[in-house]
XYZ file of C-alpha atoms in Angstrom:
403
model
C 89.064 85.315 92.412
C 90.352 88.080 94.589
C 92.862 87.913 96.620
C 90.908 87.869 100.177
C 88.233 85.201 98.662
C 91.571 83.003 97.980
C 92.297 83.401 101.555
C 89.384 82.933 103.269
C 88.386 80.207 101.225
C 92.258 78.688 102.065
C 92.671 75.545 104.447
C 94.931 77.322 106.435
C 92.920 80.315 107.360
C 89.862 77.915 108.388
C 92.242 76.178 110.599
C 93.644 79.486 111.921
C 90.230 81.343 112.873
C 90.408 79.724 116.329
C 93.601 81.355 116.942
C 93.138 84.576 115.771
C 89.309 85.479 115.554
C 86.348 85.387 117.617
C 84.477 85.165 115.130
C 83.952 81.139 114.141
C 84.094 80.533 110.512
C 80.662 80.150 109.785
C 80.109 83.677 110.572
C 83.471 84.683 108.336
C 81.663 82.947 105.542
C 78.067 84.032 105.797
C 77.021 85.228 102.162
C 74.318 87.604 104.030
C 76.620 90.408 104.815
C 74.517 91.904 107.299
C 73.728 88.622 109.310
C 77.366 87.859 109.496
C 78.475 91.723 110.493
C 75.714 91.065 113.130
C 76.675 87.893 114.337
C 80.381 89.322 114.607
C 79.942 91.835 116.384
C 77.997 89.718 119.117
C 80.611 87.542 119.458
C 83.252 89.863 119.899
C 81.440 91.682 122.479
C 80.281 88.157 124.493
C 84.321 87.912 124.264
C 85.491 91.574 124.987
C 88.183 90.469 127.242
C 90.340 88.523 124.880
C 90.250 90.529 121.983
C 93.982 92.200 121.740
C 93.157 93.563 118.017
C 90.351 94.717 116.238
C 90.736 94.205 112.244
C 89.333 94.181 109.225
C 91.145 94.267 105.535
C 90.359 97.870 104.354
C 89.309 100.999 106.507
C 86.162 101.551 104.745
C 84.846 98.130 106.153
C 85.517 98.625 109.946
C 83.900 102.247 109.414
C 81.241 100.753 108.254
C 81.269 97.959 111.193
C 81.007 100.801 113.604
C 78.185 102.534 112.021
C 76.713 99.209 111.795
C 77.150 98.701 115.565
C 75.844 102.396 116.197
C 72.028 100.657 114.696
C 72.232 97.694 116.467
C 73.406 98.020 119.991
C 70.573 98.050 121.625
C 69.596 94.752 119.972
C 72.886 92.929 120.789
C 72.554 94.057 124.226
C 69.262 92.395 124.482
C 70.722 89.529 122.987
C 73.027 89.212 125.577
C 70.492 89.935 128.700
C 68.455 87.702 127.565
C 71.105 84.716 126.040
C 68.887 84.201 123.136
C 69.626 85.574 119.431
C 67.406 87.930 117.416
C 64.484 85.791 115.392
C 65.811 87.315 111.893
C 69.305 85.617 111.962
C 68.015 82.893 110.038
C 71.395 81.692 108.627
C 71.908 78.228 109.900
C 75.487 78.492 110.220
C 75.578 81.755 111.821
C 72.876 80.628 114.678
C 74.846 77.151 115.569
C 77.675 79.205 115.543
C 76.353 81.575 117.971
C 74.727 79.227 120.253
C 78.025 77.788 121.507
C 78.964 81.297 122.369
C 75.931 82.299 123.467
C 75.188 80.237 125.998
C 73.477 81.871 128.985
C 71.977 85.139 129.603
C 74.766 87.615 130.973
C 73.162 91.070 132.363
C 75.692 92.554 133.723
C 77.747 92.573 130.343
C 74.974 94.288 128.307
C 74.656 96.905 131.693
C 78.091 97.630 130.771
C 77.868 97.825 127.146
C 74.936 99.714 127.321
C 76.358 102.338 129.673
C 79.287 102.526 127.184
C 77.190 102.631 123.808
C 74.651 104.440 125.447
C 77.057 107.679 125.948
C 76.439 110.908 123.396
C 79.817 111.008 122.371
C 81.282 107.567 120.614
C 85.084 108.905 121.211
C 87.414 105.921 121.899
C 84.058 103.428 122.107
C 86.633 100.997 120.064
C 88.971 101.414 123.554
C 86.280 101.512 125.751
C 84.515 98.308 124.360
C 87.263 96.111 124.073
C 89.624 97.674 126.704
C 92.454 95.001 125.747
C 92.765 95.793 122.572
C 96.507 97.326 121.699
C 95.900 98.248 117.875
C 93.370 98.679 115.166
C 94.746 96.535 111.637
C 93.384 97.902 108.949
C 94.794 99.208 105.072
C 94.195 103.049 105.555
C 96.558 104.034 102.919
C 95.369 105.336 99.265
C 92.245 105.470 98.767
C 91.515 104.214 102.203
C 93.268 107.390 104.481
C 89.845 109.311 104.235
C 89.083 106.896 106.958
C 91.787 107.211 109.265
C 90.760 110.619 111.313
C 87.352 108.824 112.014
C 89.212 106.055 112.958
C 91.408 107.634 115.369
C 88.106 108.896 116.724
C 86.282 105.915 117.251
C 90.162 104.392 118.777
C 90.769 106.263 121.120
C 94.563 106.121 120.726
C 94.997 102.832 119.933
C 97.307 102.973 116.840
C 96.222 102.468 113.425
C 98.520 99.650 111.578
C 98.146 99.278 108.264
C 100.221 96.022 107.427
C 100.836 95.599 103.995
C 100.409 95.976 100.626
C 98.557 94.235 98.272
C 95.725 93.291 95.060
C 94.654 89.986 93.771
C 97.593 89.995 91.075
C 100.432 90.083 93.410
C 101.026 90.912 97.310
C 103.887 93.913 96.880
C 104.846 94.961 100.085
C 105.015 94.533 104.388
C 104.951 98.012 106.169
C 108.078 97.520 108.432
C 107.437 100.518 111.104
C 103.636 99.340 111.965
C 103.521 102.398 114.454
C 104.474 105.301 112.028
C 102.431 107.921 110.937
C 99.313 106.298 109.206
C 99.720 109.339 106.743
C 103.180 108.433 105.801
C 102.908 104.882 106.201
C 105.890 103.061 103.345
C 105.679 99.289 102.187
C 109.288 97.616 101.490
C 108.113 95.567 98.550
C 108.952 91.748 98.526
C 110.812 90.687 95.510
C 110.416 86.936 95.704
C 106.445 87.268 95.155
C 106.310 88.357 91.494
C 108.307 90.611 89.118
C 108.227 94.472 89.438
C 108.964 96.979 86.819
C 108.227 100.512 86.954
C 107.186 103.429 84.919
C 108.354 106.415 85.598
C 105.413 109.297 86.018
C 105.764 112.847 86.148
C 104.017 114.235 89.306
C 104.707 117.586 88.310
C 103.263 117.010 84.945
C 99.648 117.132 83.577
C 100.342 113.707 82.203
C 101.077 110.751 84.170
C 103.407 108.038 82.416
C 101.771 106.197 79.576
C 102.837 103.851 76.899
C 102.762 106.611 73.710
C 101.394 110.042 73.525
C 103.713 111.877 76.708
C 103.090 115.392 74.932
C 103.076 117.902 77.852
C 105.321 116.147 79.871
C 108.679 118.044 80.167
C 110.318 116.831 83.136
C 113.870 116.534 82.056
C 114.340 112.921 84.412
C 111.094 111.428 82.486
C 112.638 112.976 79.430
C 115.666 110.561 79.417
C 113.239 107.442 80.125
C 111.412 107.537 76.672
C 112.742 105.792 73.683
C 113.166 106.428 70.673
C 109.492 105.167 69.618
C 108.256 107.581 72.319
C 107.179 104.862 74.697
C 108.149 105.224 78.300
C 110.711 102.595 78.979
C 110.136 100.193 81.997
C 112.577 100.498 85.197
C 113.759 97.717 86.914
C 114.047 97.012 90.511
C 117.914 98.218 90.865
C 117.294 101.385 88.365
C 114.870 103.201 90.049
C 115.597 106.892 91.899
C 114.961 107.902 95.405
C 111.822 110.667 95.289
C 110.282 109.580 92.060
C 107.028 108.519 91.037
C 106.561 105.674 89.228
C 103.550 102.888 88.116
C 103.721 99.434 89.589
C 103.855 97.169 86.507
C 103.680 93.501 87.606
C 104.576 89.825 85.733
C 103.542 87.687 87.844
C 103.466 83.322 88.058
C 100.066 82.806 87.358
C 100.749 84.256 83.950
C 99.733 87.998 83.817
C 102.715 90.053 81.888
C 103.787 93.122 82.236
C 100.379 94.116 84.039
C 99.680 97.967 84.912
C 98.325 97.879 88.168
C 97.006 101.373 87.796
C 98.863 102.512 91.401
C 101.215 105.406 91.348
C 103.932 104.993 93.927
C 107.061 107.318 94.777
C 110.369 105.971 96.253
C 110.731 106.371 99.769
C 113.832 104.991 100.768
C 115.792 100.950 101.059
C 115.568 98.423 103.675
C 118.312 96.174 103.043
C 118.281 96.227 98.923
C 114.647 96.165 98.549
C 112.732 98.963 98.195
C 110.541 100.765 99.873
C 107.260 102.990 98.428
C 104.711 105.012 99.820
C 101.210 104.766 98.039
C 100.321 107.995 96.299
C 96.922 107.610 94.273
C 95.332 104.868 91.729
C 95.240 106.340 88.252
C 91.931 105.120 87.944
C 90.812 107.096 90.586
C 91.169 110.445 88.236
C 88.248 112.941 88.111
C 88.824 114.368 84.643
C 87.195 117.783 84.069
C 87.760 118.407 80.277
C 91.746 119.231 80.300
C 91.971 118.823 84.291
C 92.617 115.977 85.794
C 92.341 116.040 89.323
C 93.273 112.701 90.996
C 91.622 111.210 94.125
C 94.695 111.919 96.559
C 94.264 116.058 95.200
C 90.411 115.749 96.127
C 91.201 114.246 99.906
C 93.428 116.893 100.488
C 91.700 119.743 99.185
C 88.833 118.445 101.545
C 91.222 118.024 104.742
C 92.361 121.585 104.088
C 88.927 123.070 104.070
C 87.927 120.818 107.361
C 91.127 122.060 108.935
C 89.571 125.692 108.453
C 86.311 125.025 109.167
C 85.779 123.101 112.430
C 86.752 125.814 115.010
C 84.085 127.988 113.316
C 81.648 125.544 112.146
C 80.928 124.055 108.456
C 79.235 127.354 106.628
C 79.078 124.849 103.323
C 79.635 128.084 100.351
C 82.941 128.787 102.376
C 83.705 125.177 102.779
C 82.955 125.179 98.667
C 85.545 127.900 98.247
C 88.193 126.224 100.180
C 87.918 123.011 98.456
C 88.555 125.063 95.065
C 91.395 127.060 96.327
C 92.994 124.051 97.604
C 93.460 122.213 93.841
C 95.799 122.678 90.982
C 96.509 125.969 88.337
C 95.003 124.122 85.781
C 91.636 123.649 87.514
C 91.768 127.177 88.666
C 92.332 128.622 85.146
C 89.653 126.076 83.780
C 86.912 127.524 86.616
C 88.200 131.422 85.090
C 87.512 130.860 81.675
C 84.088 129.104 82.694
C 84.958 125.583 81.521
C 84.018 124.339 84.445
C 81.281 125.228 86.583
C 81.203 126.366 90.123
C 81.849 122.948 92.793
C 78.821 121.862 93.987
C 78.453 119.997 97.478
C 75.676 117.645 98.236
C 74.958 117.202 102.058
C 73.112 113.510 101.933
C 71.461 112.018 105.135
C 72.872 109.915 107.823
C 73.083 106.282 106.007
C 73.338 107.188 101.935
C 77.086 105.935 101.652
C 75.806 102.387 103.724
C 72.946 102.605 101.415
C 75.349 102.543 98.031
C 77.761 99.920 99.575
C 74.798 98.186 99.969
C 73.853 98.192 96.122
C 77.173 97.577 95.024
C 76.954 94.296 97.084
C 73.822 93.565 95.810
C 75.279 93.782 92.440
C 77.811 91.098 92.988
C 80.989 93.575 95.247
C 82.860 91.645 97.874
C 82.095 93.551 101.418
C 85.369 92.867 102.167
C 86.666 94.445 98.852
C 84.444 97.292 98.601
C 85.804 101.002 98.080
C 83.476 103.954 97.555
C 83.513 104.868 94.066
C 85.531 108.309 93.597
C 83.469 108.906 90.316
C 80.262 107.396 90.210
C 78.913 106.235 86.224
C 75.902 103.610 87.463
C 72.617 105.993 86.440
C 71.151 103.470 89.403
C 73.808 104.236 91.638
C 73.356 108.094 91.163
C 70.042 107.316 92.113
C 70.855 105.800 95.477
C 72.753 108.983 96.149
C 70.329 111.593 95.301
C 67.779 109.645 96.868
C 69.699 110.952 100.135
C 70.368 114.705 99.338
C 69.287 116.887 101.697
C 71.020 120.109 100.629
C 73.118 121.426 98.336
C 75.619 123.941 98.004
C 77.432 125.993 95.491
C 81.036 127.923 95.306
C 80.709 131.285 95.244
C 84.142 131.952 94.340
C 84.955 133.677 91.095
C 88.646 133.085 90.203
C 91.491 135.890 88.948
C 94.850 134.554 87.865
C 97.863 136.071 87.585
């Protein structure tokens, strides 16, 4: 099981829901993810004034929550004007759930949530909904920080904690300094919860660490880690070096030894004598492009830079193309000059088409509460769902000359 399905499923989160959610846990539990997203969102606007925190595990889920409310406000206001739920929330649990909550129509809360929702610009609607709320808990590091400009939209200021560090093998890590920098956000791992080794990676190198076959890798630190049967030797917790990069390996007491994780981390600093890391990329998040390999973490910031030159003059997609391609490594460049690799192609889908594969995924058996888009995408059905949505598409024009 995963690690939130452990949780949720746990006595002592059922018995904590009261306390920290206004959700009950009927809702929490609802297998129909959309019923239960809807009945959530009811409830927590019925109780606007006492929520101090709006949170969900990963960033890609309250995204989605918002877009979710951005369908259906209209609906929850009328649910709320009139004090009767929609006819298609059919889940039993969910409707007795709502019903104590729900208890008598309330106009002048959906007048103000309509005047709110019903503004052109959704800037700081997560402020302006739940005015009490002091912070937005969510995991917006890794794979997760291509949410965390939209969320700082939809907040309004409120800050963006991201509290810890974890996967269903092992939980690794607390974030000490809640209010730093979601960008730069470091977890000081817990050593009590499971044994950590670490292998070293080269992040200057085309190859990241791996068991046998380092060829190409020449940093002269990485250099002293391999053996003599050419195997990268593990590093313990007290051996490791302030501004490396290294692979989380994890033994752990339900049995798993020695387990690769598959997340690159580098060494940020100490609290105390633990350690602290900052999450980097998941090295099977890599795009490889015959010799290239261009990781997730490389793709996110090639597409930051070109947004970063494109808003004050508007997205003119070919340009946009460019930037993205000027913005990633030597290798790809000199890959993309001798024609290995084609010019980047950008597909502008409608309004909905990422909702529309989280949606499949689910249907396919994916936790909601788990799910992360897919960096590369291998599902012929899942391709389908996305080109299914394409409204345009765009090509590099760029022709590249290396020195």
């Amino acid at each position: 099981e995963t690690l939130s399905s452990c949780y949720f499923m746990s006595d002592s989160f059922k018995k904590s829901v009261p306390k920290i959610c206004t959700s009950p846990i009927e809702m929490i539990l609802c297998l129909d993810h959309k019923q239960s997203m809807y009945c959530q969102l009811l409830t927590g606007l019925l109780q606007r004034d006492h929520v101090v925190s709006v949170s969900s595990i990963f960033g890609s889920v309250l995204a989605r929550s918002i877009k979710f409310l951005e369908d259906y406000w209209n609906e929850l206001c009328s649910n709320i004007r009139t004090g009767c739920l929609s006819d298609w929330i059919t889940d039993p649990g969910c409707r007795n759930a709502v019903s104590s909550i729900l208890t008598r129509p309330n106009p002048e809360l959906a007048d103000t949530i309509e005047h709110i929702c019903g503004n052109e610009s959704w800037e700081g609607i997560i402020k302006k909904l739940w005015p009490k709320a002091k912070y937005i808990n969510s995991v917006i590091t890794g794979t997760m920080s291509q949410y965390i400009s939209l969320l700082d939209f939809y907040g309004g200021g409120i800050p963006l904690v991201s509290p810890s560090y974890g996967s269903s093998e092992s939980t690794f890590g607390i974030n000490l300094n809640p209010l730093s920098n979601p960008y730069d956000v470091s977890y000081t791992f817990l050593p009590n919860m499971a044994y950590f080794e670490f292998l070293p990676v080269d992040k200057d190198g085309e190859e990241k660490a791996r068991e046998s076959n380092l060829d190409g890798v020449s940093s002269q630190w990485l250099s002293e880690m391999i053996n003599a049967n050419g195997n990268v030797e593990h590093v313990d917790f007290t051996n490791v070096k302030l501004g490396q990069y290294y692979e989380v390996v994890v033994t752990n007491f339900t049995g798993l030894y020695r387990y690769r994780v598959g997340d690159v981390l580098k060494l940020t600093g100490f609290h105390n004598n633990s350690l602290q890391f900052q999450f980097v990329e998941r090295r099977n998040s890599v795009l490889s492009v015959d010799m290239d390999k261009t990781s997730e973490a490389d793709l996110l910031k090639a597409i930051r830079n070109a947004k970063r030159h494109l808003e004050p003059l508007g997205f003119i997609m070919e340009q946009c193309c460019s930037i993205v391609e000027e913005s990633l490594d030597f290798t790809y460049k000199s890959l993309r000059e001798a024609n290995k690799i084609a010019a980047l192609e950008l597909r502008v889908v409608k309004h909905g088409t990422f909702d529309a594969l989280m949606d499949f995924y689910v249907s396919k058996g994916a936790s909601i509460n788990q799910y992360k888009t897919p960096p590369c995408i291998k599902s012929e059905e899942a391709v389908k769902v996305l080109n299914s949505g394409v409204l345009e598409k765009f090509f590099s024009p760029k022709t590249f000359f290396l020195s």
